[in-house]
Amino acid sequence: MDNNKTTNINGKILYAGISAGVKNLLEYQDKLDEINVFPVPDGDTGTNMCFTLLPIIEDCPNEIPEDIDSTINFIASISLDSARGNSGTIIAQFFHGMRKALSGNELASIHDFSNALKVGYQSAHDSLLNPEEGTIITVMRDVANKAQELIENDSLDFSLFLSECYKEAEQSLQRTKTILKILEKTD
């Protein structure tokens, strides 16, 4: 058995990962604005996502809690309070779903986190009147489904689990470029 295998994360690790993701998003804000075509090509998806997520790192408490429940509560509350536009609202609802799934947990196992991705996706999906394929919802679903497949592998650690989820997100994002075009042609 590998003693260096990470099978649980705490609130500090979750926050560090989300913070890194938000900082990465800031670098791609303009690119996301450029590719924004749905529901209207108003060029504000990246901007709205950044306005929604930036307070997570700007308004963070001096000390991030160890328990995952407190940390995801902070992240979900901040994102819901600062949600802007469709993309911001969808992400905020995603974190709200994750909060429901991780409620009461001090740590999150790979199984817990996989379930949180699934509940996060469902929360985001259910918050929309007319969810469309080829959008962020599609990517969320594909990652949640991949995470569910991955938990069947008992030898997986968090690093490999997240790496595989990230690969699925990239592949799903590439596929979304053709989905909306296909849907537009069939209407």
PDB file of C-alpha atoms in Angstrom:
ATOM      1  CA  MET A   1       0.000   0.000   0.000  1.00  0.00           C
ATOM      2  CA  ASP A   2       1.278   3.462  -0.933  1.00  0.00           C
ATOM      3  CA  ASN A   3       1.400   5.650   2.182  1.00  0.00           C
ATOM      4  CA  ASN A   4       1.753   8.785   0.022  1.00  0.00           C
ATOM      5  CA  LYS A   5      -1.611   8.170  -1.634  1.00  0.00           C
ATOM      6  CA  THR A   6      -4.032  11.015  -0.897  1.00  0.00           C
ATOM      7  CA  THR A   7      -7.552   9.687  -0.551  1.00  0.00           C
ATOM      8  CA  ASN A   8      -9.144  12.569   1.394  1.00  0.00           C
ATOM      9  CA  ILE A   9      -8.996  16.345   1.191  1.00  0.00           C
ATOM     10  CA  ASN A  10      -9.786  18.959   3.797  1.00  0.00           C
ATOM     11  CA  GLY A  11     -11.101  22.504   3.491  1.00  0.00           C
ATOM     12  CA  LYS A  12      -7.673  24.053   3.057  1.00  0.00           C
ATOM     13  CA  ILE A  13      -6.849  21.765   0.127  1.00  0.00           C
ATOM     14  CA  LEU A  14     -10.241  22.391  -1.477  1.00  0.00           C
ATOM     15  CA  TYR A  15      -9.815  26.140  -1.099  1.00  0.00           C
ATOM     16  CA  ALA A  16      -6.292  26.041  -2.555  1.00  0.00           C
ATOM     17  CA  GLY A  17      -7.595  24.151  -5.601  1.00  0.00           C
ATOM     18  CA  ILE A  18     -10.558  26.470  -6.140  1.00  0.00           C
ATOM     19  CA  SER A  19      -8.316  29.532  -5.696  1.00  0.00           C
ATOM     20  CA  ALA A  20      -5.879  28.221  -8.289  1.00  0.00           C
ATOM     21  CA  GLY A  21      -8.801  27.628 -10.652  1.00  0.00           C
ATOM     22  CA  VAL A  22     -10.116  31.156 -10.155  1.00  0.00           C
ATOM     23  CA  LYS A  23      -6.666  32.632 -10.809  1.00  0.00           C
ATOM     24  CA  ASN A  24      -6.395  30.524 -13.964  1.00  0.00           C
ATOM     25  CA  LEU A  25      -9.834  31.696 -15.053  1.00  0.00           C
ATOM     26  CA  LEU A  26      -8.707  35.323 -14.759  1.00  0.00           C
ATOM     27  CA  GLU A  27      -6.041  34.644 -17.397  1.00  0.00           C
ATOM     28  CA  TYR A  28      -8.681  33.354 -19.825  1.00  0.00           C
ATOM     29  CA  GLN A  29     -11.433  35.901 -19.148  1.00  0.00           C
ATOM     30  CA  ASP A  30     -11.034  37.642 -22.516  1.00  0.00           C
ATOM     31  CA  LYS A  31     -10.923  34.334 -24.400  1.00  0.00           C
ATOM     32  CA  LEU A  32     -14.152  33.216 -22.723  1.00  0.00           C
ATOM     33  CA  ASP A  33     -15.761  36.529 -23.627  1.00  0.00           C
ATOM     34  CA  GLU A  34     -14.705  36.021 -27.266  1.00  0.00           C
ATOM     35  CA  ILE A  35     -16.193  32.539 -27.575  1.00  0.00           C
ATOM     36  CA  ASN A  36     -19.443  33.465 -25.790  1.00  0.00           C
ATOM     37  CA  VAL A  37     -22.249  32.605 -28.218  1.00  0.00           C
ATOM     38  CA  PHE A  38     -25.041  31.275 -25.996  1.00  0.00           C
ATOM     39  CA  PRO A  39     -27.684  32.230 -25.012  1.00  0.00           C
ATOM     40  CA  VAL A  40     -26.749  35.457 -26.829  1.00  0.00           C
ATOM     41  CA  PRO A  41     -23.353  36.460 -28.251  1.00  0.00           C
ATOM     42  CA  ASP A  42     -22.933  39.351 -25.814  1.00  0.00           C
ATOM     43  CA  GLY A  43     -19.285  38.640 -25.003  1.00  0.00           C
ATOM     44  CA  ASP A  44     -19.596  38.622 -21.220  1.00  0.00           C
ATOM     45  CA  THR A  45     -19.280  34.998 -20.101  1.00  0.00           C
ATOM     46  CA  GLY A  46     -15.686  35.323 -18.892  1.00  0.00           C
ATOM     47  CA  THR A  47     -16.405  38.655 -17.246  1.00  0.00           C
ATOM     48  CA  ASN A  48     -19.462  37.288 -15.428  1.00  0.00           C
ATOM     49  CA  MET A  49     -17.596  34.199 -14.277  1.00  0.00           C
ATOM     50  CA  CYS A  50     -14.767  36.340 -12.929  1.00  0.00           C
ATOM     51  CA  PHE A  51     -17.146  38.723 -11.127  1.00  0.00           C
ATOM     52  CA  THR A  52     -18.812  35.694  -9.548  1.00  0.00           C
ATOM     53  CA  LEU A  53     -15.644  33.863  -8.508  1.00  0.00           C
ATOM     54  CA  LEU A  54     -13.115  36.600  -7.755  1.00  0.00           C
ATOM     55  CA  PRO A  55     -14.649  37.393  -4.332  1.00  0.00           C
ATOM     56  CA  ILE A  56     -13.828  33.827  -3.272  1.00  0.00           C
ATOM     57  CA  ILE A  57     -10.156  34.796  -3.224  1.00  0.00           C
ATOM     58  CA  GLU A  58     -10.546  38.522  -2.478  1.00  0.00           C
ATOM     59  CA  ASP A  59     -12.941  38.139   0.463  1.00  0.00           C
ATOM     60  CA  CYS A  60     -11.392  35.033   1.958  1.00  0.00           C
ATOM     61  CA  PRO A  61     -11.113  34.803   5.711  1.00  0.00           C
ATOM     62  CA  ASN A  62      -7.680  35.157   7.301  1.00  0.00           C
ATOM     63  CA  GLU A  63      -7.716  31.493   8.192  1.00  0.00           C
ATOM     64  CA  ILE A  64      -9.320  28.924   5.899  1.00  0.00           C
ATOM     65  CA  PRO A  65     -11.018  26.244   8.005  1.00  0.00           C
ATOM     66  CA  GLU A  66      -9.696  22.692   8.063  1.00  0.00           C
ATOM     67  CA  ASP A  67     -13.148  21.148   7.686  1.00  0.00           C
ATOM     68  CA  ILE A  68     -14.537  20.894   4.190  1.00  0.00           C
ATOM     69  CA  ASP A  69     -18.075  21.756   5.313  1.00  0.00           C
ATOM     70  CA  SER A  70     -17.124  25.271   6.479  1.00  0.00           C
ATOM     71  CA  THR A  71     -14.953  25.887   3.435  1.00  0.00           C
ATOM     72  CA  ILE A  72     -17.555  24.850   0.850  1.00  0.00           C
ATOM     73  CA  ASN A  73     -20.158  26.881   2.756  1.00  0.00           C
ATOM     74  CA  PHE A  74     -17.958  29.959   2.388  1.00  0.00           C
ATOM     75  CA  ILE A  75     -17.330  29.294  -1.324  1.00  0.00           C
ATOM     76  CA  ALA A  76     -21.007  28.619  -2.104  1.00  0.00           C
ATOM     77  CA  SER A  77     -22.264  31.626  -0.136  1.00  0.00           C
ATOM     78  CA  ILE A  78     -19.789  34.029  -1.721  1.00  0.00           C
ATOM     79  CA  SER A  79     -20.491  32.774  -5.238  1.00  0.00           C
ATOM     80  CA  LEU A  80     -24.272  32.937  -4.742  1.00  0.00           C
ATOM     81  CA  ASP A  81     -24.004  36.489  -3.346  1.00  0.00           C
ATOM     82  CA  SER A  82     -21.784  37.664  -6.204  1.00  0.00           C
ATOM     83  CA  ALA A  83     -23.361  35.667  -9.067  1.00  0.00           C
ATOM     84  CA  ARG A  84     -23.614  37.681 -12.247  1.00  0.00           C
ATOM     85  CA  GLY A  85     -25.122  36.665 -15.581  1.00  0.00           C
ATOM     86  CA  ASN A  86     -26.033  33.180 -16.728  1.00  0.00           C
ATOM     87  CA  SER A  87     -22.539  31.737 -16.388  1.00  0.00           C
ATOM     88  CA  GLY A  88     -22.063  33.174 -12.900  1.00  0.00           C
ATOM     89  CA  THR A  89     -25.422  31.886 -11.738  1.00  0.00           C
ATOM     90  CA  ILE A  90     -24.713  28.422 -13.115  1.00  0.00           C
ATOM     91  CA  ILE A  91     -21.362  28.228 -11.322  1.00  0.00           C
ATOM     92  CA  ALA A  92     -22.876  29.541  -8.086  1.00  0.00           C
ATOM     93  CA  GLN A  93     -25.595  26.880  -8.267  1.00  0.00           C
ATOM     94  CA  PHE A  94     -22.916  24.269  -8.921  1.00  0.00           C
ATOM     95  CA  PHE A  95     -21.121  25.241  -5.695  1.00  0.00           C
ATOM     96  CA  HIS A  96     -24.457  25.310  -3.865  1.00  0.00           C
ATOM     97  CA  GLY A  97     -25.036  21.700  -4.919  1.00  0.00           C
ATOM     98  CA  MET A  98     -21.552  20.756  -3.792  1.00  0.00           C
ATOM     99  CA  ARG A  99     -22.319  22.380  -0.436  1.00  0.00           C
ATOM    100  CA  LYS A 100     -25.420  20.190  -0.052  1.00  0.00           C
ATOM    101  CA  ALA A 101     -23.435  17.063  -0.905  1.00  0.00           C
ATOM    102  CA  LEU A 102     -20.535  17.814   1.454  1.00  0.00           C
ATOM    103  CA  SER A 103     -22.616  19.166   4.345  1.00  0.00           C
ATOM    104  CA  GLY A 104     -21.346  18.014   7.722  1.00  0.00           C
ATOM    105  CA  ASN A 105     -18.097  16.521   6.374  1.00  0.00           C
ATOM    106  CA  GLU A 106     -14.750  17.296   7.944  1.00  0.00           C
ATOM    107  CA  LEU A 107     -12.950  15.639   5.036  1.00  0.00           C
ATOM    108  CA  ALA A 108     -14.014  14.596   1.561  1.00  0.00           C
ATOM    109  CA  SER A 109     -13.043  11.225   0.168  1.00  0.00           C
ATOM    110  CA  ILE A 110     -12.798  10.682  -3.574  1.00  0.00           C
ATOM    111  CA  HIS A 111     -16.250   9.112  -3.387  1.00  0.00           C
ATOM    112  CA  ASP A 112     -17.627  12.153  -1.482  1.00  0.00           C
ATOM    113  CA  PHE A 113     -16.087  14.553  -3.985  1.00  0.00           C
ATOM    114  CA  SER A 114     -17.393  12.552  -6.933  1.00  0.00           C
ATOM    115  CA  ASN A 115     -20.868  12.706  -5.424  1.00  0.00           C
ATOM    116  CA  ALA A 116     -20.454  16.462  -4.845  1.00  0.00           C
ATOM    117  CA  LEU A 117     -19.631  16.938  -8.544  1.00  0.00           C
ATOM    118  CA  LYS A 118     -22.789  15.028  -9.447  1.00  0.00           C
ATOM    119  CA  VAL A 119     -24.998  16.974  -7.027  1.00  0.00           C
ATOM    120  CA  GLY A 120     -23.328  20.230  -8.120  1.00  0.00           C
ATOM    121  CA  TYR A 121     -24.124  19.481 -11.748  1.00  0.00           C
ATOM    122  CA  GLN A 122     -27.717  18.577 -10.884  1.00  0.00           C
ATOM    123  CA  SER A 123     -28.162  21.776  -8.874  1.00  0.00           C
ATOM    124  CA  ALA A 124     -26.821  23.892 -11.744  1.00  0.00           C
ATOM    125  CA  HIS A 125     -28.942  21.996 -14.287  1.00  0.00           C
ATOM    126  CA  ASP A 126     -32.115  22.278 -12.197  1.00  0.00           C
ATOM    127  CA  SER A 127     -31.614  26.027 -11.737  1.00  0.00           C
ATOM    128  CA  LEU A 128     -32.116  26.600 -15.474  1.00  0.00           C
ATOM    129  CA  LEU A 129     -35.493  26.863 -17.171  1.00  0.00           C
ATOM    130  CA  ASN A 130     -34.154  25.438 -20.418  1.00  0.00           C
ATOM    131  CA  PRO A 131     -30.680  23.873 -20.050  1.00  0.00           C
ATOM    132  CA  GLU A 132     -28.913  23.639 -23.407  1.00  0.00           C
ATOM    133  CA  GLU A 133     -26.403  21.083 -24.598  1.00  0.00           C
ATOM    134  CA  GLY A 134     -23.095  22.494 -25.762  1.00  0.00           C
ATOM    135  CA  THR A 135     -22.739  24.808 -22.768  1.00  0.00           C
ATOM    136  CA  ILE A 136     -21.030  24.715 -19.375  1.00  0.00           C
ATOM    137  CA  ILE A 137     -23.828  22.403 -18.210  1.00  0.00           C
ATOM    138  CA  THR A 138     -22.650  19.775 -20.699  1.00  0.00           C
ATOM    139  CA  VAL A 139     -19.088  19.997 -19.364  1.00  0.00           C
ATOM    140  CA  MET A 140     -20.312  19.753 -15.756  1.00  0.00           C
ATOM    141  CA  ARG A 141     -22.348  16.651 -16.596  1.00  0.00           C
ATOM    142  CA  ASP A 142     -19.512  14.976 -18.474  1.00  0.00           C
ATOM    143  CA  VAL A 143     -17.073  15.587 -15.603  1.00  0.00           C
ATOM    144  CA  ALA A 144     -19.589  14.337 -13.029  1.00  0.00           C
ATOM    145  CA  ASN A 145     -20.166  11.183 -15.086  1.00  0.00           C
ATOM    146  CA  LYS A 146     -16.408  10.625 -15.468  1.00  0.00           C
ATOM    147  CA  ALA A 147     -15.954  11.073 -11.721  1.00  0.00           C
ATOM    148  CA  GLN A 148     -18.603   8.427 -11.091  1.00  0.00           C
ATOM    149  CA  GLU A 149     -16.752   6.019 -13.402  1.00  0.00           C
ATOM    150  CA  LEU A 150     -13.443   6.741 -11.698  1.00  0.00           C
ATOM    151  CA  ILE A 151     -14.602   5.918  -8.166  1.00  0.00           C
ATOM    152  CA  GLU A 152     -14.860   2.285  -9.185  1.00  0.00           C
ATOM    153  CA  ASN A 153     -11.034   2.178  -9.166  1.00  0.00           C
ATOM    154  CA  ASP A 154     -10.009   1.670  -5.527  1.00  0.00           C
ATOM    155  CA  SER A 155      -6.332   2.314  -6.231  1.00  0.00           C
ATOM    156  CA  LEU A 156      -6.990   5.908  -7.338  1.00  0.00           C
ATOM    157  CA  ASP A 157      -5.648   8.834  -5.355  1.00  0.00           C
ATOM    158  CA  PHE A 158      -6.956  12.414  -5.480  1.00  0.00           C
ATOM    159  CA  SER A 159      -4.219  13.635  -7.769  1.00  0.00           C
ATOM    160  CA  LEU A 160      -4.948  11.036 -10.439  1.00  0.00           C
ATOM    161  CA  PHE A 161      -8.704  11.391  -9.919  1.00  0.00           C
ATOM    162  CA  LEU A 162      -8.558  15.172 -10.477  1.00  0.00           C
ATOM    163  CA  SER A 163      -6.193  14.774 -13.413  1.00  0.00           C
ATOM    164  CA  GLU A 164      -8.637  12.417 -15.138  1.00  0.00           C
ATOM    165  CA  CYS A 165     -11.571  14.730 -14.378  1.00  0.00           C
ATOM    166  CA  TYR A 166      -9.605  17.645 -15.849  1.00  0.00           C
ATOM    167  CA  LYS A 167      -8.872  15.665 -19.020  1.00  0.00           C
ATOM    168  CA  GLU A 168     -12.574  14.913 -19.369  1.00  0.00           C
ATOM    169  CA  ALA A 169     -13.401  18.605 -18.900  1.00  0.00           C
ATOM    170  CA  GLU A 170     -10.986  19.557 -21.679  1.00  0.00           C
ATOM    171  CA  GLN A 171     -12.379  16.911 -24.024  1.00  0.00           C
ATOM    172  CA  SER A 172     -15.961  17.858 -23.221  1.00  0.00           C
ATOM    173  CA  LEU A 173     -15.205  21.528 -23.819  1.00  0.00           C
ATOM    174  CA  GLN A 174     -13.791  20.661 -27.242  1.00  0.00           C
ATOM    175  CA  ARG A 175     -16.943  18.671 -28.055  1.00  0.00           C
ATOM    176  CA  THR A 176     -19.209  21.584 -27.065  1.00  0.00           C
ATOM    177  CA  LYS A 177     -17.838  23.597 -29.976  1.00  0.00           C
ATOM    178  CA  THR A 178     -19.746  21.351 -32.359  1.00  0.00           C
ATOM    179  CA  ILE A 179     -22.879  20.650 -30.322  1.00  0.00           C
ATOM    180  CA  LEU A 180     -24.483  24.092 -30.548  1.00  0.00           C
ATOM    181  CA  LYS A 181     -23.693  24.261 -34.273  1.00  0.00           C
ATOM    182  CA  ILE A 182     -25.360  20.874 -34.790  1.00  0.00           C
ATOM    183  CA  LEU A 183     -28.411  21.972 -32.795  1.00  0.00           C
ATOM    184  CA  GLU A 184     -28.685  25.222 -34.748  1.00  0.00           C
ATOM    185  CA  LYS A 185     -28.682  23.294 -38.052  1.00  0.00           C
ATOM    186  CA  THR A 186     -31.496  20.990 -36.920  1.00  0.00           C
ATOM    187  CA  ASP A 187     -33.815  23.780 -35.734  1.00  0.00           C
TER     188      ASP A 187
END
